[in-house]
Tab-separated table of C-alpha atoms and ligand atoms in Angstrom:
chain	number	residue	atom	x	y	z
A	1	MET	CA	76.506	-9.886	22.565
A	2	LYS	CA	77.018	-8.246	19.249
A	3	GLU	CA	77.040	-11.645	17.656
A	4	LYS	CA	73.790	-12.614	19.329
A	5	LEU	CA	72.187	-9.376	18.139
A	6	GLU	CA	73.322	-9.969	14.576
A	7	GLN	CA	71.970	-13.460	14.730
A	8	LEU	CA	68.585	-12.291	16.043
A	9	GLN	CA	68.441	-9.606	13.386
A	10	ALA	CA	69.193	-12.088	10.622
A	11	GLU	CA	66.669	-14.542	11.986
A	12	ALA	CA	63.969	-11.886	12.236
A	13	PHE	CA	64.756	-10.594	8.754
A	14	GLU	CA	64.423	-13.987	7.230
A	15	LYS	CA	61.153	-14.784	9.002
A	16	ILE	CA	59.720	-11.426	8.028
A	17	GLN	CA	60.707	-11.755	4.390
A	18	SER	CA	59.266	-15.229	4.066
A	19	ALA	CA	56.003	-14.365	5.847
A	20	SER	CA	52.947	-14.699	3.662
A	21	GLU	CA	50.319	-13.854	6.292
A	22	LEU	CA	49.848	-11.159	8.892
A	23	SER	CA	49.691	-13.770	11.651
A	24	GLN	CA	53.278	-14.824	10.862
A	25	LEU	CA	54.445	-11.229	11.299
A	26	GLU	CA	52.700	-11.084	14.644
A	27	GLU	CA	54.566	-14.213	15.690
A	28	VAL	CA	57.893	-12.548	14.885
A	29	ARG	CA	56.920	-9.433	16.789
A	30	ILE	CA	56.033	-11.429	19.889
A	31	ARG	CA	59.190	-13.550	19.667
A	32	MET	CA	61.458	-10.532	19.363
A	33	LEU	CA	59.702	-7.552	20.849
A	34	GLY	CA	56.985	-9.040	23.053
A	35	LYS	CA	57.108	-8.933	26.839
A	36	LYS	CA	59.196	-12.088	26.886
A	37	GLY	CA	60.731	-11.489	23.457
A	38	ALA	CA	64.449	-12.051	22.834
A	39	LEU	CA	65.301	-8.364	22.437
A	40	THR	CA	63.211	-7.349	25.428
A	41	GLU	CA	65.100	-9.848	27.524
A	42	MET	CA	68.406	-8.506	26.291
A	43	LEU	CA	67.388	-4.969	27.235
A	44	ARG	CA	66.373	-6.234	30.621
A	45	SER	CA	69.777	-7.916	31.155
A	46	MET	CA	71.603	-4.613	30.593
A	47	GLY	CA	71.652	-4.204	34.350
A	48	SER	CA	74.399	-6.791	34.673
A	49	LEU	CA	76.743	-4.867	32.374
A	50	SER	CA	79.307	-2.411	33.578
A	51	ALA	CA	78.551	1.321	33.433
A	52	GLU	CA	80.911	1.832	30.439
A	53	GLN	CA	79.509	-1.083	28.465
A	54	ARG	CA	75.892	-0.210	29.040
A	55	PRO	CA	75.344	2.831	26.695
A	56	LEU	CA	76.924	1.153	23.684
A	57	ALA	CA	75.103	-2.121	24.260
A	58	GLY	CA	71.817	-0.256	24.802
A	59	LYS	CA	72.304	1.600	21.554
A	60	GLN	CA	73.028	-1.605	19.630
A	61	VAL	CA	69.961	-3.407	20.994
A	62	ASN	CA	67.809	-0.396	20.210
A	63	GLU	CA	69.081	-0.221	16.653
A	64	VAL	CA	68.141	-3.826	16.085
A	65	LYS	CA	64.773	-3.192	17.693
A	66	VAL	CA	64.041	-0.268	15.354
A	67	TYR	CA	65.311	-2.309	12.406
A	68	ILE	CA	62.900	-5.160	13.203
A	69	GLU	CA	60.027	-2.759	13.823
A	70	ASN	CA	60.558	-1.118	10.451
A	71	ALA	CA	60.896	-4.427	8.664
A	72	LEU	CA	57.626	-5.596	10.260
A	73	ALA	CA	55.808	-2.414	9.255
A	74	ASP	CA	57.086	-2.571	5.674
A	75	LYS	CA	56.142	-6.192	5.292
A	76	LYS	CA	52.711	-5.558	6.824
A	77	ASN	CA	52.065	-2.838	4.279
A	78	ASP	CA	53.228	-5.096	1.554
A	79	LEU	CA	50.942	-7.963	2.593
A	80	GLU	CA	47.942	-5.666	2.962
A	81	GLU	CA	48.464	-4.215	-0.475
A	82	LYS	CA	48.726	-7.655	-1.986
A	83	ALA	CA	45.543	-8.765	-0.212
A	84	LEU	CA	43.687	-5.728	-1.527
A	85	ALA	CA	45.000	-6.260	-5.053
A	86	SER	CA	43.879	-9.865	-5.064
A	87	ARG	CA	40.439	-8.916	-3.716
A	88	LEU	CA	40.071	-6.322	-6.446
A	89	ASP	CA	41.103	-8.924	-8.973
A	90	ASN	CA	38.531	-11.433	-7.793
A	91	GLU	CA	35.618	-9.182	-6.910
A	92	PHE	CA	34.139	-7.495	-9.929
A	93	ILE	CA	30.660	-6.733	-11.150
A	94	ASP	CA	29.594	-8.711	-14.141
A	95	ILE	CA	27.415	-6.204	-15.912
A	96	THR	CA	26.378	-8.801	-18.459
A	97	LEU	CA	24.424	-10.794	-15.827
A	98	PRO	CA	20.641	-10.375	-16.048
A	99	GLY	CA	19.368	-7.758	-13.538
A	100	LYS	CA	16.916	-8.356	-10.711
A	101	LYS	CA	13.625	-6.640	-11.411
A	102	PRO	CA	12.292	-4.743	-8.399
A	103	GLU	CA	8.822	-5.996	-7.431
A	104	SER	CA	6.230	-3.308	-7.834
A	105	GLY	CA	2.890	-3.160	-6.057
A	106	THR	CA	-0.440	-2.905	-7.824
A	107	LEU	CA	-3.661	-1.114	-7.098
A	108	HIS	CA	-6.359	-3.223	-5.500
A	109	PRO	CA	-9.219	-3.806	-7.976
A	110	ILE	CA	-11.606	-1.896	-5.694
A	111	THR	CA	-9.239	1.086	-5.541
A	112	LYS	CA	-8.749	0.919	-9.273
A	113	ILE	CA	-12.453	0.852	-10.161
A	114	THR	CA	-13.252	3.509	-7.533
A	115	LEU	CA	-10.681	5.863	-9.056
A	116	GLU	CA	-12.027	5.168	-12.522
A	117	ILE	CA	-15.636	5.888	-11.501
A	118	GLN	CA	-14.516	9.009	-9.620
A	119	GLU	CA	-12.712	10.279	-12.703
A	120	ILE	CA	-15.792	9.795	-14.860
A	121	PHE	CA	-17.969	11.812	-12.478
A	122	ALA	CA	-15.248	14.396	-11.902
A	123	SER	CA	-15.269	15.032	-15.657
A	124	ILE	CA	-18.887	16.252	-15.355
A	125	GLY	CA	-18.312	18.345	-12.258
A	126	PHE	CA	-18.865	16.039	-9.273
A	127	SER	CA	-16.526	16.284	-6.301
A	128	VAL	CA	-15.887	13.635	-3.647
A	129	ALA	CA	-17.525	13.861	-0.203
A	130	GLU	CA	-16.893	11.477	2.660
A	131	GLY	CA	-18.941	10.296	5.594
A	132	PRO	CA	-18.327	8.129	8.659
A	133	GLU	CA	-18.709	4.349	8.557
A	134	ILE	CA	-20.103	4.459	12.107
A	135	ASP	CA	-23.150	6.666	11.864
A	136	PHE	CA	-26.356	7.598	13.626
A	137	ALA	CA	-29.404	5.462	12.881
A	138	LYS	CA	-31.281	8.685	12.104
A	139	TYR	CA	-28.980	9.492	9.162
A	140	ASN	CA	-28.872	5.898	7.921
A	141	PHE	CA	-32.665	5.329	8.190
A	142	ASP	CA	-34.946	8.050	9.637
A	143	TYR	CA	-33.913	11.044	7.554
A	144	LEU	CA	-33.896	8.789	4.501
A	145	ASN	CA	-37.604	8.310	4.959
A	146	THR	CA	-37.288	4.613	5.875
A	147	PRO	CA	-40.508	3.331	7.520
A	148	GLU	CA	-40.327	2.658	11.257
A	149	ASN	CA	-40.900	-1.098	10.891
A	150	HIS	CA	-38.812	-1.706	7.779
A	151	PRO	CA	-36.933	-5.063	8.016
A	152	SER	CA	-33.581	-3.496	7.053
A	153	ARG	CA	-33.616	-1.695	10.419
A	154	GLY	CA	-33.706	-5.014	12.299
A	155	LEU	CA	-30.892	-6.691	14.228
A	156	ASN	CA	-30.880	-9.464	11.641
A	157	ASP	CA	-29.796	-7.085	8.909
A	158	THR	CA	-27.838	-4.304	10.565
A	159	PHE	CA	-24.833	-4.138	12.904
A	160	TYR	CA	-25.819	-1.865	15.799
A	161	ILE	CA	-23.266	-0.348	18.160
A	162	SER	CA	-25.970	1.086	20.394
A	163	GLU	CA	-29.641	1.790	19.893
A	164	ASP	CA	-28.898	4.976	17.949
A	165	VAL	CA	-25.516	4.185	16.437
A	166	LEU	CA	-24.736	1.616	13.754
A	167	LEU	CA	-22.359	0.583	11.005
A	168	ARG	CA	-23.890	2.294	7.998
A	169	THR	CA	-25.715	-0.090	5.692
A	170	GLN	CA	-25.455	2.228	2.685
A	171	THR	CA	-23.613	5.371	1.589
A	172	SER	CA	-26.944	7.249	1.371
A	173	PRO	CA	-26.500	8.908	4.814
A	174	VAL	CA	-23.754	10.976	3.170
A	175	GLN	CA	-26.562	12.612	1.135
A	176	ILE	CA	-28.212	13.672	4.372
A	177	ARG	CA	-25.012	14.894	5.988
A	178	THR	CA	-24.121	16.868	2.857
A	179	MET	CA	-27.551	18.506	2.562
A	180	LEU	CA	-27.631	19.355	6.278
A	181	LYS	CA	-24.267	21.114	5.994
A	182	ASN	CA	-24.388	22.740	2.553
A	183	LYS	CA	-26.721	24.965	0.578
A	184	PRO	CA	-27.375	24.074	-3.086
A	185	PRO	CA	-25.898	23.835	-5.639
A	186	ILE	CA	-24.590	20.443	-4.450
A	187	LYS	CA	-22.883	17.949	-6.733
A	188	ILE	CA	-21.064	15.114	-4.970
A	189	ILE	CA	-20.188	11.471	-5.156
A	190	SER	CA	-19.265	9.495	-2.071
A	191	PRO	CA	-17.457	6.163	-2.196
A	192	GLY	CA	-16.984	4.058	0.909
A	193	LYS	CA	-17.456	0.873	2.884
A	194	VAL	CA	-20.856	-0.284	4.085
A	195	TYR	CA	-21.897	-3.168	6.333
A	196	ARG	CA	-24.754	-5.643	6.372
A	197	LYS	CA	-25.330	-8.924	8.151
A	198	ASP	CA	-24.992	-11.036	5.013
A	199	GLU	CA	-23.508	-14.523	4.849
A	200	ILE	CA	-20.345	-14.678	2.766
A	201	ASP	CA	-20.803	-16.277	-0.647
A	202	ALA	CA	-19.867	-15.648	-4.274
A	203	THR	CA	-21.920	-12.442	-4.415
A	204	HIS	CA	-22.304	-11.380	-0.765
A	205	SER	CA	-20.048	-10.079	1.952
A	206	PRO	CA	-20.852	-8.395	5.306
A	207	LEU	CA	-18.510	-5.590	4.224
A	208	PHE	CA	-18.728	-4.151	0.741
A	209	ASN	CA	-18.293	-0.867	-1.086
A	210	GLN	CA	-20.806	1.570	-2.472
A	211	MET	CA	-20.696	4.857	-4.322
A	212	GLU	CA	-23.389	7.421	-3.698
A	213	GLY	CA	-24.155	10.374	-5.941
A	214	LEU	CA	-26.188	13.496	-5.213
A	215	ILE	CA	-27.029	16.637	-7.100
A	216	VAL	CA	-29.283	19.449	-5.851
A	217	ASP	CA	-29.889	22.641	-7.787
A	218	LYS	CA	-32.593	24.714	-9.420
A	219	GLY	CA	-34.398	23.001	-12.293
A	220	ILE	CA	-32.847	19.515	-12.058
A	221	THR	CA	-35.027	17.003	-13.900
A	222	MET	CA	-35.228	13.294	-14.619
A	223	SER	CA	-33.547	13.879	-17.991
A	224	ASP	CA	-30.469	15.258	-16.183
A	225	LEU	CA	-30.387	12.051	-14.172
A	226	LYS	CA	-30.707	9.881	-17.279
A	227	GLY	CA	-28.154	11.871	-19.253
A	228	SER	CA	-25.490	11.772	-16.536
A	229	LEU	CA	-25.941	8.099	-15.714
A	230	GLU	CA	-25.983	7.106	-19.367
A	231	TYR	CA	-22.746	9.053	-19.850
A	232	PHE	CA	-21.318	7.180	-16.854
A	233	ALA	CA	-22.285	3.745	-18.229
A	234	LYS	CA	-20.813	4.501	-21.662
A	235	SER	CA	-17.593	5.868	-20.152
A	236	LEU	CA	-17.139	2.818	-17.946
A	237	PHE	CA	-18.272	-0.002	-20.216
A	238	GLY	CA	-17.804	1.446	-23.713
A	239	GLU	CA	-19.469	3.791	-26.204
A	240	ASN	CA	-21.882	1.114	-27.509
A	241	THR	CA	-23.387	0.481	-24.091
A	242	LYS	CA	-27.136	1.069	-23.892
A	243	THR	CA	-29.066	1.773	-20.712
A	244	LYS	CA	-32.648	1.364	-19.584
A	245	PHE	CA	-34.439	2.600	-16.496
A	246	ARG	CA	-36.991	0.441	-14.674
A	247	HIS	CA	-39.247	1.843	-12.002
A	248	HIS	CA	-38.173	0.835	-8.490
A	249	GLN	CA	-39.194	2.185	-5.130
A	250	PHE	CA	-36.667	3.678	-2.747
A	251	TYR	CA	-38.039	5.553	0.243
A	252	PHE	CA	-35.811	8.533	-0.402
A	253	THR	CA	-36.625	9.002	-4.104
A	254	GLU	CA	-39.760	9.949	-5.995
A	255	PRO	CA	-39.830	8.552	-8.579
A	256	GLY	CA	-37.144	5.911	-8.115
A	257	ALA	CA	-35.572	3.618	-10.693
A	258	GLU	CA	-32.967	0.983	-11.328
A	259	MET	CA	-30.638	1.417	-14.257
A	260	ASP	CA	-29.595	-1.578	-16.340
A	261	ALA	CA	-26.815	-1.512	-18.916
A	262	THR	CA	-26.248	-3.867	-21.829
A	263	CYS	CA	-23.942	-6.648	-20.689
A	264	PRO	CA	-20.351	-5.570	-21.501
A	265	LYS	CA	-19.314	-9.224	-21.792
A	266	CYS	CA	-21.637	-10.115	-24.707
A	267	ASP	CA	-22.663	-6.625	-25.871
A	268	GLY	CA	-26.265	-7.379	-24.959
A	269	LYS	CA	-26.529	-10.614	-26.935
A	270	GLY	CA	-26.979	-12.771	-23.835
A	271	CYS	CA	-24.400	-14.830	-21.973
A	272	ARG	CA	-23.687	-16.482	-18.628
A	273	VAL	CA	-22.746	-13.180	-16.964
A	274	CYS	CA	-26.150	-11.601	-17.728
A	275	SER	CA	-28.130	-14.843	-17.322
A	276	ASN	CA	-28.874	-14.666	-21.055
A	277	THR	CA	-30.920	-11.478	-20.676
A	278	GLY	CA	-28.372	-9.163	-22.310
A	279	TRP	CA	-28.861	-6.687	-19.430
A	280	ILE	CA	-27.104	-6.115	-16.137
A	281	GLU	CA	-28.407	-4.099	-13.216
A	282	ILE	CA	-25.938	-1.316	-12.434
A	283	LEU	CA	-27.434	1.050	-9.880
A	284	GLY	CA	-30.410	2.494	-8.022
A	285	CYS	CA	-31.405	6.109	-8.571
A	286	GLY	CA	-34.231	8.597	-8.490
A	287	MET	CA	-35.382	12.160	-8.012
A	288	LEU	CA	-34.896	13.367	-4.444
A	289	HIS	CA	-37.991	12.823	-2.316
A	290	PRO	CA	-39.461	16.195	-1.218
A	291	ASN	CA	-39.610	14.888	2.373
A	292	ILE	CA	-35.878	14.402	2.730
A	293	MET	CA	-35.131	17.769	1.170
A	294	GLU	CA	-37.406	19.445	3.709
A	295	ILE	CA	-35.888	17.428	6.612
A	296	CYS	CA	-32.514	18.789	5.541
A	297	GLY	CA	-33.808	22.364	5.328
A	298	ILE	CA	-33.836	22.647	1.528
A	299	SER	CA	-37.050	23.870	-0.085
A	300	HIS	CA	-38.395	21.339	-2.578
A	301	LEU	CA	-40.331	24.128	-4.243
A	302	GLU	CA	-37.197	26.086	-4.998
A	303	TYR	CA	-34.841	23.205	-5.673
A	304	SER	CA	-34.864	19.688	-7.021
A	305	GLY	CA	-32.247	16.996	-7.328
A	306	TYR	CA	-31.423	13.414	-8.058
A	307	ALA	CA	-29.425	10.718	-6.291
A	308	PHE	CA	-27.957	7.359	-7.185
A	309	GLY	CA	-26.154	4.529	-5.445
A	310	MET	CA	-24.178	1.609	-6.793
A	311	GLY	CA	-22.254	-1.381	-5.479
A	312	ILE	CA	-18.619	-0.861	-6.378
A	313	ASP	CA	-17.691	-4.511	-5.839
A	314	ARG	CA	-20.448	-5.576	-8.220
A	315	ILE	CA	-19.261	-3.124	-10.859
A	316	ALA	CA	-15.668	-4.390	-10.406
A	317	MET	CA	-16.893	-7.970	-10.897
A	318	ILE	CA	-18.696	-7.000	-14.103
A	319	LYS	CA	-15.850	-4.863	-15.442
A	320	TYR	CA	-13.062	-7.346	-14.642
A	321	GLY	CA	-15.093	-10.491	-15.355
A	322	LEU	CA	-14.842	-11.901	-11.810
A	323	GLU	CA	-17.182	-14.708	-10.865
A	324	ASP	CA	-16.572	-14.731	-7.121
A	325	LEU	CA	-16.649	-11.697	-4.848
A	326	ARG	CA	-14.364	-13.476	-2.357
A	327	LEU	CA	-11.448	-13.063	-4.791
A	328	ILE	CA	-11.582	-9.342	-4.052
A	329	TYR	CA	-11.108	-9.860	-0.320
A	330	ASP	CA	-8.730	-12.848	-0.193
A	331	ASN	CA	-5.666	-10.731	-1.053
A	332	ASP	CA	-4.079	-13.478	-3.103
A	333	LYS	CA	-0.936	-11.964	-4.630
A	334	MET	CA	-1.331	-13.823	-7.928
A	335	PHE	CA	-4.857	-12.454	-8.308
A	336	LEU	CA	-4.021	-8.904	-7.230
A	337	GLY	CA	-0.913	-8.851	-9.441
A	338	GLN	CA	-3.160	-8.672	-12.507
A	339	PHE	CA	-4.342	-5.164	-11.679
A	340	ILE	CA	-1.243	-3.306	-12.749
A	341	GLY	CA	-1.396	0.416	-13.467
A	342	ARG	CA	-4.602	2.291	-14.027
B	401	LIG	N1	-28.841	3.065	-0.875
B	401	LIG	C1	-29.413	2.196	-1.854
B	401	LIG	C2	-29.042	0.760	-1.517
B	401	LIG	O1	-28.167	0.531	-0.725
B	401	LIG	C3	-28.903	2.531	-3.219
B	401	LIG	C4	-29.511	3.789	-3.732
B	401	LIG	C5	-30.671	3.740	-4.488
B	401	LIG	C6	-28.954	5.016	-3.466
B	401	LIG	C7	-31.270	4.883	-4.962
B	401	LIG	C8	-29.532	6.182	-3.960
B	401	LIG	C9	-30.699	6.094	-4.727
B	401	LIG	O2	-29.026	7.381	-3.746
B	401	LIG	O3	-31.269	7.238	-5.195
B	401	LIG	O4	-29.628	-0.135	-2.049
């Protein structure tokens, strides 16, 4: 038996030493120490030995067992260390490779121009007020002095939710809401989405953006209106920009006007953008109509004010030289990617 043990030990030793993979070690373990392994069988056959022989034989088998177990563990350690060393040798970071630039988002042109316009008005004391996109017809039309039979009230022009509730067609109802809630002095601008039943084309969309402005205080005059809006045009389009005011009727202003600015593309010389006129219409404006001040509970004898409203999309098209409004809403990544930073 001793001979057999020595032979098994030698065999196991050799197999373990020559193993180059963990699976080979496992094979040795099963062959020697597994349920049907050679040593296990020998331990099992102890029963047939005499009582004097048994302790010595048991001890010898156990010694070989421990020897093989230790040899397996040592070799396993060895193989694992080698595997780790070779992985560390092969896997390394080549810091000379060009890096991958993280993709950064950009502001949407409408957001960008809105922020820019807001900043200009903030610099002369206007704060931002908001109003709902779903509003009462009375705020969108009645309180704004719109005649009962005016076509803009019709189902062809306006999205109604019920008889009295609609998608606002302009940001002007924010004027009404602000005057109903606050006492003068009032000095706000209000950007937001508005809705009209327009067919989509290069200059129209059923959803677009407007910015409203309103100021109410003692002694506000037409020259305040002109001064502020001229300052706005110069800040947005450049110091050399000139403005002119043409009379225009809005039901909620008296008098009302439209402001044109010299075309920023050609500096007023005349080009395709301004249809060779040198001028571009920028916004509607006017002194607050006494009627709407009274409706809102503000005395037109004590106070006066002016208001203005502009299409933000239109201004973005002028400022960024866009020929088709649909570009703004298509969300093409190549197009939007141009509007980096502020
Ligand atoms: N709400 C008008 C529109 O959608 C724009 C406008 C014109 C607003 C004159 C005003 C204003 O506040 O005074 O066409």
